[in-house]
Coordinates of C-alpha atoms and ligand atoms in Angstrom, one line a residue:
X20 CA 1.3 51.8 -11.5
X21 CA 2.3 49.7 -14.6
X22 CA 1.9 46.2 -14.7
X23 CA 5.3 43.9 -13.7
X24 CA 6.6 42.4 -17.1
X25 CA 6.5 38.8 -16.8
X26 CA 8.2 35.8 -19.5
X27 CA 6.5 32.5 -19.6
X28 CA 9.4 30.5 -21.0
X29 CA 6.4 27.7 -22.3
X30 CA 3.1 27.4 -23.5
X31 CA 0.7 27.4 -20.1
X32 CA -3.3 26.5 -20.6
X33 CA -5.2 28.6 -22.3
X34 CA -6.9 29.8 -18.9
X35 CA -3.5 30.4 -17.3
X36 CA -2.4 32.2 -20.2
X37 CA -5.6 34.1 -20.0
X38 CA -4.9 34.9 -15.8
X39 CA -1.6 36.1 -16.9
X40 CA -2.4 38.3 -19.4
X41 CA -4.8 39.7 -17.6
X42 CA -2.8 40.5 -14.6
X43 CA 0.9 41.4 -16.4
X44 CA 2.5 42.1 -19.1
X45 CA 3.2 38.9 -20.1
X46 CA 5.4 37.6 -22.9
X47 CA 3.5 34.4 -24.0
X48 CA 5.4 31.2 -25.7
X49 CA 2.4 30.6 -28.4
X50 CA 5.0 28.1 -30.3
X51 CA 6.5 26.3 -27.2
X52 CA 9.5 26.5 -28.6
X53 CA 12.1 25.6 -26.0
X54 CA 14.2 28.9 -25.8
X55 CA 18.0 28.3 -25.5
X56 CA 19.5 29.9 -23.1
X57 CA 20.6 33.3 -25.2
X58 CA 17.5 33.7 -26.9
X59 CA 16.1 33.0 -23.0
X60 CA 18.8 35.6 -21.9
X61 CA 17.2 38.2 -24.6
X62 CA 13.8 38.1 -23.3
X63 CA 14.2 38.3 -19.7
X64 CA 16.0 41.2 -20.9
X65 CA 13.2 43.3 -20.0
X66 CA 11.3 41.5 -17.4
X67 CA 10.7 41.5 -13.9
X68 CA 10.0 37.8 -13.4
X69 CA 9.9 34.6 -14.9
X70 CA 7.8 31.6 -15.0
X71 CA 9.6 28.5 -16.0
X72 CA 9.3 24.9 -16.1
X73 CA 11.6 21.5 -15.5
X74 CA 12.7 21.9 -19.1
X75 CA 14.6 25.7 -18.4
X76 CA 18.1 25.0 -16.7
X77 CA 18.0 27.8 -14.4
X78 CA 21.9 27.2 -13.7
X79 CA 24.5 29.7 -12.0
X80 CA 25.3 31.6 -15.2
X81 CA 21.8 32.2 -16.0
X82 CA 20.8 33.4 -13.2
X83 CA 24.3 35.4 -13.0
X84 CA 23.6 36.9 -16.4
X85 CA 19.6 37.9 -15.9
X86 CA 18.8 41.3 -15.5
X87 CA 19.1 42.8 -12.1
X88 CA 15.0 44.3 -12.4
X89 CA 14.4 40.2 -12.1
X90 CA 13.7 39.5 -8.4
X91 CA 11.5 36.5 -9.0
X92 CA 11.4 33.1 -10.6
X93 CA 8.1 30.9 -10.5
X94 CA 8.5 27.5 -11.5
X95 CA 5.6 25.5 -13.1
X96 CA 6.3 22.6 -10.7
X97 CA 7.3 20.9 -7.4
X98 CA 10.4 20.0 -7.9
X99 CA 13.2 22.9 -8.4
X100 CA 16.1 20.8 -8.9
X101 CA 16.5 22.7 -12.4
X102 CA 17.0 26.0 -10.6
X103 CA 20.4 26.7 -8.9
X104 CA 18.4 27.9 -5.6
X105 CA 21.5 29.1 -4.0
X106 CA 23.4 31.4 -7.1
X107 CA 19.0 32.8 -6.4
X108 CA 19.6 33.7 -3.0
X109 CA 23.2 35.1 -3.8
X110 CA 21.3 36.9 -6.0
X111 CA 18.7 37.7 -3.7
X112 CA 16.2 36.2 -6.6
X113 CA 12.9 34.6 -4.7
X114 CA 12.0 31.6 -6.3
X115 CA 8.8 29.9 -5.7
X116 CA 7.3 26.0 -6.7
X117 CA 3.9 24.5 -7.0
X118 CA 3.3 22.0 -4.2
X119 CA 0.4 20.0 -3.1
X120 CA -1.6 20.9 -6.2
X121 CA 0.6 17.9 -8.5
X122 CA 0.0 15.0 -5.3
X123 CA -3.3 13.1 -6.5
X124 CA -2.5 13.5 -10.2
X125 CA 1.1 12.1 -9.4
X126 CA -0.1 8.9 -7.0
X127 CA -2.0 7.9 -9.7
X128 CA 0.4 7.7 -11.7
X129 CA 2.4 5.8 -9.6
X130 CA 0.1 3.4 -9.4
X131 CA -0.3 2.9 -12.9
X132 CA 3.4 2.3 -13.4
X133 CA 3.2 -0.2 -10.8
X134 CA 0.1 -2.1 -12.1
X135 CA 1.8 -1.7 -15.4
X136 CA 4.7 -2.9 -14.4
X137 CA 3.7 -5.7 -11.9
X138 CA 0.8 -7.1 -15.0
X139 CA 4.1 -6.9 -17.9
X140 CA 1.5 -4.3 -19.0
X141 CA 4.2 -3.6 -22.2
X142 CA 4.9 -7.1 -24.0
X143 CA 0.8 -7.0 -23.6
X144 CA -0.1 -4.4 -25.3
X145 CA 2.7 -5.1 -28.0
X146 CA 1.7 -8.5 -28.5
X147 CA -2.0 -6.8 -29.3
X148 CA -0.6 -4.2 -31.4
X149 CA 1.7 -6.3 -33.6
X150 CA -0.9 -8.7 -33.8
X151 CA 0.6 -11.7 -32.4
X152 CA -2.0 -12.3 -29.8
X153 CA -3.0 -16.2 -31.0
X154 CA -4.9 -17.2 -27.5
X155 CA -5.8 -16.9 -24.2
X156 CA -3.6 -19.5 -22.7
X157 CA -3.5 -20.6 -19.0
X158 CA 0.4 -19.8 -18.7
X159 CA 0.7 -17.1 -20.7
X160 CA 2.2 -13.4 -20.1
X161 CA 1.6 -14.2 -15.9
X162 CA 2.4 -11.2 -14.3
X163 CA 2.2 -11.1 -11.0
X164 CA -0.2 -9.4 -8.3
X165 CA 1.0 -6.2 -6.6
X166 CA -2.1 -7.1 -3.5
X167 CA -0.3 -7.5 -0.4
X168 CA 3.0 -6.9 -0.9
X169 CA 5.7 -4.7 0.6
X170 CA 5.7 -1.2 -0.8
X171 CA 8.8 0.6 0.4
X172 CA 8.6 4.5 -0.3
X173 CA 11.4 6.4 -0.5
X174 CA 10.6 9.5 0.0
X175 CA 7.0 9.5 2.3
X176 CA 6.3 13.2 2.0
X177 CA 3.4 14.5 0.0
X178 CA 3.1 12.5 -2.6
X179 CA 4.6 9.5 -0.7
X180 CA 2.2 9.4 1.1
X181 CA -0.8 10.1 -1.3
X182 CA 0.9 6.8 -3.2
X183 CA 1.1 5.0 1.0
X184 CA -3.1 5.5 0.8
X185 CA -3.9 4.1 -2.4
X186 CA -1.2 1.2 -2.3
X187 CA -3.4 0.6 1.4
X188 CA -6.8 -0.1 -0.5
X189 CA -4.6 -2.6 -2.3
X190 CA -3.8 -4.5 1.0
X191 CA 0.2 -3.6 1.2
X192 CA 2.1 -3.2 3.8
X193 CA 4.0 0.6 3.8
X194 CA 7.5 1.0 4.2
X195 CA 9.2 4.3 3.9
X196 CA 12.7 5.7 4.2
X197 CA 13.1 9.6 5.4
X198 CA 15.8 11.7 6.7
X199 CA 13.6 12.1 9.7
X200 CA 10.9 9.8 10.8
X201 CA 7.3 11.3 10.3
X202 CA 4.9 12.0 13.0
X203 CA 3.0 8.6 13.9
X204 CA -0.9 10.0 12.8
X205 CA 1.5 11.0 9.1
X206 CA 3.5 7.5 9.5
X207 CA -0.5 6.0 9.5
X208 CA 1.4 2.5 10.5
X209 CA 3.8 2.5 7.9
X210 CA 7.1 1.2 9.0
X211 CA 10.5 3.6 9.1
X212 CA 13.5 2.5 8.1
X213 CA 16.5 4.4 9.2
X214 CA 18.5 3.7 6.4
X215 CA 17.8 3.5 3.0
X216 CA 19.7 0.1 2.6
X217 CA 16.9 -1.6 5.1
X218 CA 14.1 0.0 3.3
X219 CA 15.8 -1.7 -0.1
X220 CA 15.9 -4.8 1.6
X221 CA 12.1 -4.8 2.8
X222 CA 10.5 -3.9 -0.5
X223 CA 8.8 -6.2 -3.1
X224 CA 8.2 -2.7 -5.1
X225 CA 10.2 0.4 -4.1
X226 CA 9.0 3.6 -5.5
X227 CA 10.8 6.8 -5.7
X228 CA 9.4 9.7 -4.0
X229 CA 12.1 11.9 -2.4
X230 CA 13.3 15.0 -4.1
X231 CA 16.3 15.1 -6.5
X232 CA 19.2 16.4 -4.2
X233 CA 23.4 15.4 -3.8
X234 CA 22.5 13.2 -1.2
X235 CA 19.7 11.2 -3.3
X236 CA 21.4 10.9 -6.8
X237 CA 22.3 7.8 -8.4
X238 CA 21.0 6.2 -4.8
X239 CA 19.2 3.3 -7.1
X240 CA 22.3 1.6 -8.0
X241 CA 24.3 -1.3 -8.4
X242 CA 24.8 -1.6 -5.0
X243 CA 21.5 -0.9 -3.7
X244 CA 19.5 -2.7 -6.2
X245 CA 21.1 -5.7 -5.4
X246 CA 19.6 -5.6 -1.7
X247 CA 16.2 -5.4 -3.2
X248 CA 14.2 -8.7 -3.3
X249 CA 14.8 -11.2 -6.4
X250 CA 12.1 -10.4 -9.0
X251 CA 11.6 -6.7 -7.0
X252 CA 9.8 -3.9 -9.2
X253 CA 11.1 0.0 -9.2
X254 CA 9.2 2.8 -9.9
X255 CA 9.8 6.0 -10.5
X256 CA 7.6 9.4 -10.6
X257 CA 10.5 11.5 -9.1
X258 CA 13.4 12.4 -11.0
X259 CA 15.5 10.3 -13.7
X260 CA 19.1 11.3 -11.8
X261 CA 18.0 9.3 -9.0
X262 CA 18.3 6.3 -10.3
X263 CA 21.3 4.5 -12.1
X264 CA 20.4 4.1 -15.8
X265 CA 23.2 1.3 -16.4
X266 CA 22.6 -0.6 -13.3
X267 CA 18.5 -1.3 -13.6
X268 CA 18.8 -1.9 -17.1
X269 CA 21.6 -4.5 -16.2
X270 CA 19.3 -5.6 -13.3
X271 CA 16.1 -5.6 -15.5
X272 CA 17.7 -7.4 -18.3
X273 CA 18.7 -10.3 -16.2
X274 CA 15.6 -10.5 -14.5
X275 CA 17.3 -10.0 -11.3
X276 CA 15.0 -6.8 -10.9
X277 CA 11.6 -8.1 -12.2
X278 CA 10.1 -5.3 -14.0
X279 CA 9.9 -1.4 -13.6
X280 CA 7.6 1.6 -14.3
X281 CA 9.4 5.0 -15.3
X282 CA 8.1 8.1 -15.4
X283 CA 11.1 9.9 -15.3
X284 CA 14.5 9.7 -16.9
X285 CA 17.9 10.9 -17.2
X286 CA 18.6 13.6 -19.9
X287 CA 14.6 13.6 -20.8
X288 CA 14.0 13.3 -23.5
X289 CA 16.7 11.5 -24.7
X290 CA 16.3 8.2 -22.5
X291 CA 19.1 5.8 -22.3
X292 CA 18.4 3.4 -25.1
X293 CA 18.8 0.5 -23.1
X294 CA 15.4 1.0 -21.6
X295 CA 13.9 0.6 -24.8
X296 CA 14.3 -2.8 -26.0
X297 CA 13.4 -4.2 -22.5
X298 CA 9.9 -5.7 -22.6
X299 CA 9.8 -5.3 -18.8
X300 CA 9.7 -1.7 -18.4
X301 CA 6.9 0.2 -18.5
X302 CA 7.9 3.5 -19.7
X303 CA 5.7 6.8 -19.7
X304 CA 6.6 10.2 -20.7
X305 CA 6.9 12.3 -17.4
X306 CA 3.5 11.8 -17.4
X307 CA 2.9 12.7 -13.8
X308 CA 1.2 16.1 -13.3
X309 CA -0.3 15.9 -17.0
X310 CA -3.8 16.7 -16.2
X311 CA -5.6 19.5 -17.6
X312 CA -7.1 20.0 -14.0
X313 CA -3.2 19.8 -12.4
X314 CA -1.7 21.5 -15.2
X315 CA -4.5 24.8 -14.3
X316 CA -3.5 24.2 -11.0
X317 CA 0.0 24.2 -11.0
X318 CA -0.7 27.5 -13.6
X319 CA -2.3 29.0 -11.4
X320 CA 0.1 28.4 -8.3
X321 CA 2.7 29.8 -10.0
X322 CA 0.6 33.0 -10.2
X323 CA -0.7 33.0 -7.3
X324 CA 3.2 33.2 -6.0
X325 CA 3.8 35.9 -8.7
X326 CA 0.8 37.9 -7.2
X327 CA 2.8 37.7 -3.6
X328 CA 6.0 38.8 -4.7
X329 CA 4.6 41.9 -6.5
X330 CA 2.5 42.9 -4.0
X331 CA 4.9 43.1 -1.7
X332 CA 3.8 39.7 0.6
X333 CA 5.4 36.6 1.0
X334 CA 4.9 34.1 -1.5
X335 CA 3.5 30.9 0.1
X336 CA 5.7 28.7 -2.1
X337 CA 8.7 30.4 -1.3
X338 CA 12.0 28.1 -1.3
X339 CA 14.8 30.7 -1.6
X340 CA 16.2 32.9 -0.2
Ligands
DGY14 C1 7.3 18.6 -11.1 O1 6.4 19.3 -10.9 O2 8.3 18.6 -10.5 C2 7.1 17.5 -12.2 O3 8.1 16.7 -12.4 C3 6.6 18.2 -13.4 O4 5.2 18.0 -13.4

């Protein structure tokens, strides 16, 4: 039987690339050019699946206007908030994500934009780099110590709660918001707040771990940042639409909210400009899964799901239909 005809809509590691090849007929991105969606459209053309990433909009029309041989679409990642799931399952196109295999890489992370953050890690290393640092002086550039205090998670699910262990070695105390209230031995003492509003209000340093949904955007907002603590810090590895661009940089520029580590942004990669001149955000380039070891991983998920679907078994990652 011939092999399915696969388009990898970006450049993958080399020993993904190599798995793929190997296993498909794969049409390889060795540019990583970011296709628009026509010239996408042209070379799904003849394809049975697709592996994409956050950058592909995967929106209603596409997925209208792809080929009907196309019964599949892997995403290189764990969020699928870039993929219209339910014009897929009117389709009846499976689509499949990478969980679990992003968690560590992603905590970490997390905890660097919260060290970073908490330390006023950016007007230090600028005051190195344009070469202004005169002294070590007993009250200069104090940040302030992230040991002990209240870590409200929004979001306590995988990665949540890989960010709840490592924030425990630091001494804080977990908070977490959910939809649902986790099993105690999964809760590991953390403290649930029914609403998101209470979880606001108990959190020296909220980070954002819940998914990207209608029910979740915009939630950091004017509204709800002002229930956080005075001098609070936000963090975010999740999605940029969750948060309020206007409102923290309001908040962060009147030192209302203290500082704030972003990982993710509105309209990437074109961040709101606000963010930019404010010495109290720690800003990283959706950073989060970039490891060579997670970026294999993920690679190789995505595969893996691919394999399923082809050979006629349910892909473990399935999230529609
Ligand atoms: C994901 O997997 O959803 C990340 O945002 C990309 O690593």
């Amino acid at each position: 039987m011939s092999r399915p005809r696969i388009l990898l809509t970006r450049k993958l590691p080399t020993e993904v690339e190599a798995r793929a090849m190997r296993d498909y007929e794969a049409d390889l991105n060795t540019d990583d050019r970011l296709y628009a969606r026509d010239e996408l459209l042209a070379r799904a053309a003849d394809k049975d699946g697709l592996l994409v990433t956050v950058t592909d909009r995967i929106d209603a029309k596409l997925i209208a206007a792809l080929p009907a041989e196309i019964r599949v679409i892997a995403t290189f990642s764990v969020g699928y908030d870039h993929i219209d799931v339910a014009a897929a399952t009117g389709r009846d196109v499976t689509v499949t994500n990478t969980p679990d295999v992003l968690t560590d890489a992603t905590a970490e992370i997390a905890m660097l934009l919260m060290l970073g953050a908490a330390r006023g890690a950016t007007a230090g290393a600028a005051t190195i780099r344009e070469g202004r640092w005169k002294n070590w002086a007993p009250t200069g550039m104090l940040g302030r110590e992230i040991s002990g205090k209240r870590l409200g998670i929004l979001g306590l699910g995988r990665i949540g709660q890989a960010v709840a262990r490592r924030a425990r070695a630091f001494n804080m105390t977990i908070h977490y918001h959910n939809r649902n209230r986790l099993r105690p031995d999964a809760e590991e003492g953390a403290v649930f707040h029914a609403d998101a509003a209470s979880l606001f209000r108990a959190s020296d340093i909220l980070s954002i771990h819940c998914a990207s949904t209608p029910e979740t955007r915009r939630i950091v907002n004017a509204e709800t940042l002002a229930l956080l603590p005075s001098g609070a810090i936000v963090v975010n590895t999740a999605r940029g639409d969750i948060v309020d661009d206007d409102a923290l940089i309001a908040a962060l520029s009147s030192g209302r909210i203290g500082a704030a580590g972003l990982d993710v942004f509105n309209n990437e990669p074109n961040l709101h400009p606000g963010y930019l001149g404010l010495s109290n955000a720690f800003l990283l380039p959706h950073l989060g899964s970039a490891t060579l070891e997670t970026r294999n991983a993920m690679g190789f998920r995505a595969l893996d799901n691919l394999d399923d679907f082809f050979a006629g078994r349910p892909p473990r990652d399935r999230v529609a239909p």
